[in-house]
Coordinates of C-alpha atoms in Angstrom, one line a residue:
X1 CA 0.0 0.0 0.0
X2 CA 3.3 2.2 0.9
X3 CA 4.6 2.0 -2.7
X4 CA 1.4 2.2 -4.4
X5 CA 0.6 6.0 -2.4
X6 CA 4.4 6.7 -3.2
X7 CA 4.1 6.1 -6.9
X8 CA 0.9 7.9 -7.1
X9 CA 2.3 11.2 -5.0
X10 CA 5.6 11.1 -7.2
X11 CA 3.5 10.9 -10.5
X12 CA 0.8 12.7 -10.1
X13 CA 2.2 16.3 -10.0
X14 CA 4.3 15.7 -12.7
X15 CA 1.9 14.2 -14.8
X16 CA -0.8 16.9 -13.9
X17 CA 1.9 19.6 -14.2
X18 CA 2.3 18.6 -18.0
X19 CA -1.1 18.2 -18.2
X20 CA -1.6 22.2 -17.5
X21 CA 1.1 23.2 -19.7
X22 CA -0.6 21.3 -22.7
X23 CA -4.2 22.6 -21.6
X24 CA -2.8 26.3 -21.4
X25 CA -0.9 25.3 -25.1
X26 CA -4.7 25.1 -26.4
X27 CA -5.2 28.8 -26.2
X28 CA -2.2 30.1 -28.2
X29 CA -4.2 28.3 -31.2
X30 CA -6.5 31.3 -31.1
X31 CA -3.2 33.2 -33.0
X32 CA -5.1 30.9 -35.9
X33 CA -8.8 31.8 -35.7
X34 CA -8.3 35.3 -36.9
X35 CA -8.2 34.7 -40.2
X36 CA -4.6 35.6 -41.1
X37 CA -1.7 33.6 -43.4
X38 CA 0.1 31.0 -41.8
X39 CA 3.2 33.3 -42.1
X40 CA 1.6 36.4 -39.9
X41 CA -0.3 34.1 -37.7
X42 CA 3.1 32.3 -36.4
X43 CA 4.6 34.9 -34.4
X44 CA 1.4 35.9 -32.2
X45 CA 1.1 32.1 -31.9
X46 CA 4.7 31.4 -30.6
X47 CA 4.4 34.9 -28.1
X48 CA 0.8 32.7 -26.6
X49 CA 2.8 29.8 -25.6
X50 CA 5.0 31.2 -23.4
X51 CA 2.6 30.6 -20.2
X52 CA 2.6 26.9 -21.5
X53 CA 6.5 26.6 -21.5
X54 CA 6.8 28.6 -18.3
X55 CA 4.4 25.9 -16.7
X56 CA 6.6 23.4 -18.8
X57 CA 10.1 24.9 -16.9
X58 CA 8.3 25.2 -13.5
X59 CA 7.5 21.1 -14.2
X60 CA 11.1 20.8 -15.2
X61 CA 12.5 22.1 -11.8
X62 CA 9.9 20.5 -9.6
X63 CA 11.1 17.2 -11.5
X64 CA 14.2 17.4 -8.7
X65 CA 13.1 19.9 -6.3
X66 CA 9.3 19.2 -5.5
X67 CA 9.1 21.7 -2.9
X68 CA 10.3 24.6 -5.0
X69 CA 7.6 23.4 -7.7
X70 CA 4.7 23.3 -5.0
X71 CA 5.9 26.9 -4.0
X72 CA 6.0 28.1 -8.1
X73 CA 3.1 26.6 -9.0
X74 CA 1.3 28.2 -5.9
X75 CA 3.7 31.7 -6.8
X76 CA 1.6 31.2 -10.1
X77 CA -1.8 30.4 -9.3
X78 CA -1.7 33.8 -7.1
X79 CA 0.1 35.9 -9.9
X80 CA -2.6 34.7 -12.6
X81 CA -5.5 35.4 -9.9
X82 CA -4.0 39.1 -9.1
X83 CA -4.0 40.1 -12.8
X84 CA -7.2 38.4 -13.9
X85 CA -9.2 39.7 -10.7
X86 CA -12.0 40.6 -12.4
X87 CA -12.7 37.6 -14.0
X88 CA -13.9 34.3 -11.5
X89 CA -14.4 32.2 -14.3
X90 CA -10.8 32.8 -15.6
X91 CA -9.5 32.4 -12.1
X92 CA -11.0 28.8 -11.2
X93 CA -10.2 27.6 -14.8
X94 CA -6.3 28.7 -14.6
X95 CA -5.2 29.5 -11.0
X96 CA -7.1 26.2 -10.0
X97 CA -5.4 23.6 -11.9
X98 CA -2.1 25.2 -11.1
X99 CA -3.0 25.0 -7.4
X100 CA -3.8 22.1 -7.1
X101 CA -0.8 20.6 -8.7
X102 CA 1.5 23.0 -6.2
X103 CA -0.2 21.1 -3.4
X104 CA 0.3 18.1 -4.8
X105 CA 4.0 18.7 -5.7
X106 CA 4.2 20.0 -2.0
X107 CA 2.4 16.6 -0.4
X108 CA 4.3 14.1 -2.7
X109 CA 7.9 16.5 -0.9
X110 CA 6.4 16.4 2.8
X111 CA 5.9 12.3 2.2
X112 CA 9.0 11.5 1.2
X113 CA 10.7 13.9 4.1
X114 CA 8.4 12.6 6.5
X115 CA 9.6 9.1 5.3
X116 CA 13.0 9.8 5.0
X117 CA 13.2 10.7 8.8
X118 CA 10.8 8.1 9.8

């Protein structure tokens, strides 16, 4: 049962963490539904991803220090929420799943330190 709640609280973030930077991916295709060439549509699509590949970097990081990625997803979730205040919607669909991945990336750390001194 140890190993099985291991596994799934040293997967899970990471997995989940890729999973965000692949659903936040989907909106720089919106660079495409205006209507434009291929040619003037590219730039304003590769300036979109960059939240995805910031996600992406925070992922890589958290890949050896899971704590630091808990805190940076968190740092993230709150940045996103301070800028889009207005919007709720916008918060609970980005600042949520980014949460919740910085919790998990912060309970799969305090396991493994709590069974590291156990």
């Amino acid at each position: 049962m140890t190993t099985d709640l291991e596994t799934l609280l040293l997967w899970s973030p990471r997995i989940l963490g890729v999973g965000v930077s692949l659903f936040l991916g989907l909106f720089a295709l919106d660079a495409f539904s205006q209507g434009k060439p291929l040619i003037q549509a590219l730039p304003d699509f590769i300036v979109h991803l960059w939240p995805a590949a910031l996600v992406l970097a925070v992922v890589a990081v958290s890949w050896r220090l899971p704590w630091l990625g808990g805190v940076l997803f968190i740092a993230c979730a709150v940045a996103y929420a301070s800028i889009a205040y207005k919007r709720l919607d916008w918060i609970a669909v980005i600042s949520g799943p980014l949460a919740f991945v910085g919790v998990i990336f912060l309970a799969s750390w305090f396991y493994r330190r709590r069974l590291g001194a156990a």
